[in-house]
């Protein structure tokens, strides 16, 4: 049976449809005119490689972990190869983050386990302690500087998938060149002001130097490379300690979103890393 509608009903339905469309279009145009809150960019870091394709993006935590690993290695007078192995391991185990948990009782940057004698959980959640434990085990690996990276890392970690460390070697080399200071001015970071903050925070330079000393030992600049290591560490930890400027070797980093890295022509020397 076919249902027939009168012309009046059809006309009313058409009017309702037209009005609905008109109202929808009007609301859409009105909403477009309402000012929308601006999105606040997140803090970020960039490690410059030898080419633009080699640049690595890090978040602030990853940069801080990387800086800590390099500082501990320098304190122990380890070669850059040791840093590369540590970075590749940390990238696989935690993506360079200080994780509070993992498989079974694994925690921290290297996902070390209390049940395997690495230390107590609270200790393993301290990146300085965890890194020292990693390097103490690494230096016991015979010919760790010469054997394939995955083999050296696996000797330390005893992972179920030791092959997984090798794919991180290239990125680990880029990070090591930057954070050990071998490549100057390779790290650039930026962080936004805290919510409701109208002026830059007061820099806690003394606190920053104390924390650096805990990882590095003597914070004295005894070589240009060491100076750039300290400078990279300082940029990585700038947000934590309210630093807005790091100067060394005639170059300066500033917490400036529009800056594309370090700028040269600064009056800073090579005997001390300037923080403010």
Short mmCIF file of N, CA, C and O in Angstrom, two decimals, residues 42-132:
data_model
loop_
_atom_site.label_atom_id
_atom_site.label_comp_id
_atom_site.label_asym_id
_atom_site.label_seq_id
_atom_site.Cartn_x
_atom_site.Cartn_y
_atom_site.Cartn_z
N UNK A 42 54.49 22.79 23.33
CA UNK A 42 55.15 22.01 24.37
C UNK A 42 56.66 22.20 24.30
O UNK A 42 57.22 22.53 23.26
N UNK A 43 57.30 21.97 25.42
CA UNK A 43 58.76 22.04 25.46
C UNK A 43 59.34 20.98 24.54
O UNK A 43 58.76 19.91 24.34
N UNK A 44 60.47 21.28 23.98
CA UNK A 44 61.09 20.32 23.06
C UNK A 44 62.59 20.52 23.02
O UNK A 44 63.11 21.56 23.45
N UNK A 45 63.30 19.52 22.51
CA UNK A 45 64.73 19.62 22.26
C UNK A 45 65.02 19.03 20.88
O UNK A 45 64.31 18.15 20.42
N UNK A 46 66.07 19.53 20.26
CA UNK A 46 66.53 19.02 18.97
C UNK A 46 68.04 18.81 19.06
O UNK A 46 68.76 19.68 19.52
N UNK A 47 68.47 17.64 18.62
CA UNK A 47 69.89 17.36 18.50
C UNK A 47 70.26 17.43 17.02
O UNK A 47 69.68 16.71 16.20
N UNK A 48 71.18 18.31 16.70
CA UNK A 48 71.58 18.49 15.31
C UNK A 48 72.56 17.40 14.89
O UNK A 48 73.58 17.19 15.53
N UNK A 49 72.23 16.72 13.80
CA UNK A 49 73.15 15.75 13.23
C UNK A 49 74.01 16.40 12.16
O UNK A 49 73.99 17.62 11.97
N UNK A 50 74.76 15.59 11.44
CA UNK A 50 75.63 16.12 10.40
C UNK A 50 74.83 16.66 9.23
O UNK A 50 75.30 17.53 8.49
N UNK A 51 73.60 16.17 9.04
CA UNK A 51 72.69 16.68 8.02
C UNK A 51 71.32 16.85 8.65
O UNK A 51 71.06 16.33 9.74
N UNK A 52 70.44 17.57 7.97
CA UNK A 52 69.09 17.79 8.49
C UNK A 52 68.35 16.47 8.69
O UNK A 52 67.53 16.33 9.61
N UNK A 53 68.64 15.49 7.84
CA UNK A 53 67.99 14.19 7.96
C UNK A 53 68.41 13.46 9.23
O UNK A 53 67.74 12.52 9.66
N UNK A 54 69.54 13.86 9.81
CA UNK A 54 70.05 13.20 11.01
C UNK A 54 69.58 13.88 12.29
O UNK A 54 69.91 13.40 13.39
N UNK A 55 68.87 15.00 12.19
CA UNK A 55 68.39 15.68 13.39
C UNK A 55 67.45 14.78 14.17
O UNK A 55 66.61 14.07 13.59
N UNK A 56 67.58 14.82 15.50
CA UNK A 56 66.74 14.01 16.37
C UNK A 56 65.91 14.91 17.28
O UNK A 56 66.44 15.86 17.86
N UNK A 57 64.64 14.60 17.41
CA UNK A 57 63.76 15.34 18.33
C UNK A 57 63.66 14.58 19.64
O UNK A 57 63.46 13.36 19.65
N UNK A 58 63.80 15.30 20.74
CA UNK A 58 63.69 14.72 22.07
C UNK A 58 62.73 15.54 22.91
O UNK A 58 62.56 16.74 22.66
N UNK A 59 62.11 14.91 23.89
CA UNK A 59 61.41 15.73 24.87
C UNK A 59 62.41 16.08 25.98
O UNK A 59 63.56 15.62 25.98
N UNK A 60 61.98 16.91 26.91
CA UNK A 60 62.90 17.40 27.93
C UNK A 60 63.46 16.26 28.79
O UNK A 60 64.65 16.22 29.09
N UNK A 61 62.62 15.31 29.16
CA UNK A 61 63.09 14.20 29.99
C UNK A 61 64.16 13.39 29.26
O UNK A 61 65.19 13.03 29.84
N UNK A 62 63.94 13.11 27.99
CA UNK A 62 64.92 12.35 27.22
C UNK A 62 66.25 13.08 27.14
O UNK A 62 67.32 12.46 27.25
N UNK A 63 66.20 14.39 26.93
CA UNK A 63 67.43 15.18 26.87
C UNK A 63 68.17 15.15 28.21
O UNK A 63 69.40 15.04 28.25
N UNK A 64 67.42 15.23 29.31
CA UNK A 64 68.05 15.20 30.63
C UNK A 64 68.70 13.84 30.89
O UNK A 64 69.82 13.78 31.43
N UNK A 65 68.04 12.77 30.53
CA UNK A 65 68.61 11.44 30.70
C UNK A 65 69.89 11.30 29.87
O UNK A 65 70.92 10.80 30.35
N UNK A 66 69.83 11.75 28.62
CA UNK A 66 71.00 11.67 27.75
C UNK A 66 72.16 12.46 28.32
O UNK A 66 73.32 12.02 28.30
N UNK A 67 71.88 13.65 28.84
CA UNK A 67 72.92 14.49 29.42
C UNK A 67 73.53 13.83 30.65
O UNK A 67 74.75 13.89 30.87
N UNK A 68 72.70 13.20 31.46
CA UNK A 68 73.18 12.52 32.66
C UNK A 68 74.10 11.36 32.30
O UNK A 68 75.17 11.17 32.89
N UNK A 69 73.72 10.56 31.31
CA UNK A 69 74.54 9.42 30.89
C UNK A 69 75.91 9.90 30.42
O UNK A 69 76.95 9.32 30.78
N UNK A 70 75.95 10.96 29.63
CA UNK A 70 77.22 11.49 29.14
C UNK A 70 78.09 12.01 30.29
O UNK A 70 79.31 11.83 30.30
N UNK A 71 77.45 12.66 31.26
CA UNK A 71 78.21 13.21 32.39
C UNK A 71 78.80 12.10 33.24
O UNK A 71 79.97 12.18 33.67
N UNK A 72 78.03 11.06 33.51
CA UNK A 72 78.54 9.94 34.30
C UNK A 72 79.69 9.25 33.57
O UNK A 72 80.71 8.88 34.18
N UNK A 73 79.56 9.09 32.27
CA UNK A 73 80.64 8.48 31.48
C UNK A 73 81.92 9.32 31.57
O UNK A 73 83.03 8.78 31.69
N UNK A 74 81.78 10.63 31.51
CA UNK A 74 82.94 11.51 31.61
C UNK A 74 83.59 11.40 32.98
O UNK A 74 84.83 11.39 33.10
N UNK A 75 82.78 11.30 34.02
CA UNK A 75 83.33 11.14 35.37
C UNK A 75 84.13 9.85 35.49
O UNK A 75 85.17 9.81 36.15
N UNK A 76 83.65 8.81 34.81
CA UNK A 76 84.34 7.52 34.85
C UNK A 76 85.44 7.41 33.78
O UNK A 76 86.07 6.38 33.65
N UNK A 77 85.63 8.50 33.02
CA UNK A 77 86.65 8.56 31.98
C UNK A 77 86.49 7.44 30.96
O UNK A 77 87.46 6.78 30.55
N UNK A 78 85.28 7.25 30.53
CA UNK A 78 84.97 6.21 29.55
C UNK A 78 84.97 6.79 28.14
O UNK A 78 84.68 7.97 27.94
N UNK A 79 85.27 5.98 27.15
CA UNK A 79 85.29 6.46 25.76
C UNK A 79 83.88 6.69 25.23
O UNK A 79 82.89 6.22 25.81
N UNK A 80 83.80 7.39 24.13
CA UNK A 80 82.50 7.69 23.53
C UNK A 80 81.76 6.42 23.14
O UNK A 80 80.52 6.38 23.17
N UNK A 81 82.49 5.35 22.81
CA UNK A 81 81.84 4.09 22.46
C UNK A 81 80.97 3.57 23.61
O UNK A 81 79.90 3.02 23.38
N UNK A 82 81.42 3.76 24.83
CA UNK A 82 80.63 3.34 25.98
C UNK A 82 79.32 4.12 26.05
O UNK A 82 78.26 3.57 26.38
N UNK A 83 79.38 5.41 25.73
CA UNK A 83 78.18 6.25 25.74
C UNK A 83 77.21 5.79 24.66
O UNK A 83 76.00 5.73 24.87
N UNK A 84 77.76 5.47 23.48
CA UNK A 84 76.91 4.98 22.38
C UNK A 84 76.18 3.70 22.80
O UNK A 84 74.98 3.55 22.57
N UNK A 85 76.89 2.78 23.43
CA UNK A 85 76.27 1.52 23.87
C UNK A 85 75.19 1.80 24.90
O UNK A 85 74.10 1.22 24.86
N UNK A 86 75.47 2.73 25.83
CA UNK A 86 74.48 3.07 26.85
C UNK A 86 73.24 3.69 26.23
O UNK A 86 72.11 3.36 26.61
N UNK A 87 73.42 4.59 25.26
CA UNK A 87 72.27 5.22 24.62
C UNK A 87 71.43 4.20 23.86
O UNK A 87 70.19 4.21 23.94
N UNK A 88 72.07 3.33 23.10
CA UNK A 88 71.33 2.33 22.34
C UNK A 88 70.53 1.43 23.27
O UNK A 88 69.38 1.08 23.00
N UNK A 89 71.14 1.08 24.40
CA UNK A 89 70.46 0.25 25.39
C UNK A 89 69.26 0.97 25.98
O UNK A 89 68.16 0.42 26.08
N UNK A 90 69.47 2.23 26.37
CA UNK A 90 68.38 3.00 26.99
C UNK A 90 67.26 3.30 26.00
O UNK A 90 66.08 3.31 26.37
N UNK A 91 67.61 3.53 24.73
CA UNK A 91 66.57 3.76 23.72
C UNK A 91 65.69 2.53 23.56
O UNK A 91 64.46 2.64 23.41
N UNK A 92 66.29 1.35 23.61
CA UNK A 92 65.51 0.12 23.48
C UNK A 92 64.70 -0.18 24.74
O UNK A 92 63.53 -0.54 24.67
N UNK A 93 65.33 -0.02 25.89
CA UNK A 93 64.69 -0.42 27.14
C UNK A 93 63.61 0.54 27.61
O UNK A 93 62.58 0.13 28.14
N UNK A 94 63.84 1.84 27.43
CA UNK A 94 62.91 2.82 28.03
C UNK A 94 62.62 4.02 27.13
O UNK A 94 61.90 4.92 27.55
N UNK A 95 63.19 4.05 25.92
CA UNK A 95 63.12 5.22 25.06
C UNK A 95 63.71 6.45 25.75
O UNK A 95 63.24 7.57 25.61
N UNK A 96 64.75 6.22 26.53
CA UNK A 96 65.46 7.28 27.26
C UNK A 96 64.56 7.97 28.28
O UNK A 96 64.60 9.20 28.44
N UNK A 97 63.77 7.17 28.98
CA UNK A 97 62.90 7.74 30.02
C UNK A 97 63.08 6.95 31.31
O UNK A 97 63.38 5.75 31.28
N UNK A 98 62.83 7.60 32.41
CA UNK A 98 62.99 6.98 33.72
C UNK A 98 61.66 6.33 34.12
O UNK A 98 60.88 6.89 34.89
N UNK A 99 61.43 5.13 33.62
CA UNK A 99 60.13 4.47 33.79
C UNK A 99 59.98 3.89 35.20
O UNK A 99 60.89 3.24 35.70
N UNK A 100 58.81 4.07 35.81
CA UNK A 100 58.59 3.54 37.16
C UNK A 100 58.30 2.05 37.18
O UNK A 100 58.20 1.45 38.26
N UNK A 101 58.15 1.43 36.03
CA UNK A 101 57.86 -0.01 35.98
C UNK A 101 58.19 -0.57 34.62
O UNK A 101 58.67 0.13 33.72
N UNK A 102 57.95 -1.86 34.48
CA UNK A 102 58.23 -2.54 33.22
C UNK A 102 57.95 -4.01 33.38
O UNK A 102 57.10 -4.40 34.18
N UNK A 103 58.66 -4.84 32.64
CA UNK A 103 58.48 -6.28 32.74
C UNK A 103 58.93 -6.77 34.11
O UNK A 103 60.04 -6.47 34.57
N UNK A 104 58.05 -7.52 34.78
CA UNK A 104 58.33 -8.02 36.13
C UNK A 104 58.71 -6.86 37.04
O UNK A 104 57.93 -5.95 37.21
N UNK A 105 59.93 -6.87 37.61
CA UNK A 105 60.30 -5.76 38.51
C UNK A 105 61.30 -4.81 37.87
O UNK A 105 62.04 -4.10 38.56
N UNK A 106 61.32 -4.73 36.55
CA UNK A 106 62.21 -3.82 35.84
C UNK A 106 61.78 -2.37 36.03
O UNK A 106 60.59 -2.06 35.93
N UNK A 107 62.73 -1.48 36.27
CA UNK A 107 62.42 -0.06 36.44
C UNK A 107 63.56 0.78 35.86
O UNK A 107 64.66 0.28 35.60
N UNK A 108 63.28 2.05 35.67
CA UNK A 108 64.30 3.01 35.34
C UNK A 108 64.71 3.07 33.89
O UNK A 108 64.07 2.49 33.01
N UNK A 109 65.78 3.79 33.64
CA UNK A 109 66.27 4.06 32.30
C UNK A 109 66.69 2.78 31.59
O UNK A 109 66.40 2.58 30.41
N UNK A 110 67.39 1.91 32.31
CA UNK A 110 67.90 0.68 31.71
C UNK A 110 67.04 -0.54 32.06
O UNK A 110 67.43 -1.66 31.75
N UNK A 111 65.90 -0.29 32.70
CA UNK A 111 65.00 -1.37 33.10
C UNK A 111 65.75 -2.46 33.88
O UNK A 111 65.65 -3.66 33.61
N UNK A 112 66.48 -1.99 34.87
CA UNK A 112 67.23 -2.91 35.74
C UNK A 112 66.30 -3.47 36.81
O UNK A 112 65.33 -2.83 37.20
N UNK A 113 66.64 -4.67 37.29
CA UNK A 113 65.74 -5.37 38.20
C UNK A 113 66.38 -5.54 39.58
O UNK A 113 67.52 -5.98 39.70
N UNK A 114 65.59 -5.20 40.58
CA UNK A 114 66.05 -5.37 41.97
C UNK A 114 66.34 -6.84 42.25
O UNK A 114 67.31 -7.17 42.93
N UNK A 115 65.51 -7.72 41.71
CA UNK A 115 65.66 -9.16 41.98
C UNK A 115 66.93 -9.75 41.35
O UNK A 115 67.34 -10.85 41.71
N UNK A 116 67.54 -9.01 40.44
CA UNK A 116 68.77 -9.48 39.81
C UNK A 116 70.02 -8.80 40.37
O UNK A 116 71.10 -8.90 39.81
N UNK A 117 69.82 -8.10 41.48
CA UNK A 117 70.97 -7.54 42.19
C UNK A 117 71.47 -6.19 41.71
O UNK A 117 72.56 -5.76 42.11
N UNK A 118 70.68 -5.49 40.91
CA UNK A 118 71.12 -4.19 40.43
C UNK A 118 71.04 -3.11 41.51
O UNK A 118 71.74 -2.10 41.45
N UNK A 119 70.19 -3.33 42.49
CA UNK A 119 70.02 -2.33 43.54
C UNK A 119 68.56 -2.27 43.96
O UNK A 119 67.71 -2.98 43.40
N UNK A 120 68.28 -1.42 44.94
CA UNK A 120 66.89 -1.26 45.37
C UNK A 120 66.14 -0.40 44.36
O UNK A 120 66.75 0.40 43.63
N UNK A 121 64.82 -0.53 44.34
CA UNK A 121 64.02 0.19 43.35
C UNK A 121 64.26 1.69 43.43
O UNK A 121 64.41 2.36 42.40
N UNK A 122 64.31 2.23 44.64
CA UNK A 122 64.53 3.68 44.79
C UNK A 122 65.86 4.08 44.17
O UNK A 122 65.97 5.15 43.54
N UNK A 123 66.88 3.26 44.33
CA UNK A 123 68.19 3.56 43.73
C UNK A 123 68.13 3.49 42.21
O UNK A 123 68.67 4.35 41.51
N UNK A 124 67.46 2.48 41.69
CA UNK A 124 67.39 2.28 40.25
C UNK A 124 66.57 3.35 39.55
O UNK A 124 66.71 3.56 38.34
N UNK A 125 65.73 4.04 40.30
CA UNK A 125 64.96 5.15 39.74
C UNK A 125 65.77 6.45 39.72
O UNK A 125 65.29 7.47 39.27
N UNK A 126 66.99 6.40 40.20
CA UNK A 126 67.91 7.54 40.15
C UNK A 126 68.80 7.33 38.92
O UNK A 126 69.63 6.42 38.89
N UNK A 127 68.64 8.16 37.86
CA UNK A 127 69.42 7.95 36.64
C UNK A 127 70.93 7.95 36.84
O UNK A 127 71.65 7.25 36.13
N UNK A 128 71.43 8.73 37.80
CA UNK A 128 72.87 8.74 38.06
C UNK A 128 73.32 7.39 38.60
O UNK A 128 74.30 6.79 38.12
N UNK A 129 72.59 6.87 39.56
CA UNK A 129 72.92 5.56 40.12
C UNK A 129 72.79 4.47 39.06
O UNK A 129 73.69 3.64 38.89
N UNK A 130 71.68 4.47 38.33
CA UNK A 130 71.43 3.44 37.33
C UNK A 130 72.50 3.44 36.25
O UNK A 130 72.97 2.39 35.80
N UNK A 131 72.92 4.64 35.83
CA UNK A 131 73.95 4.74 34.79
C UNK A 131 75.30 4.24 35.30
O UNK A 131 76.03 3.54 34.59
N UNK A 132 75.62 4.56 36.54
CA UNK A 132 76.86 4.05 37.12
C UNK A 132 76.85 2.53 37.18
O UNK A 132 77.88 1.89 36.89
#
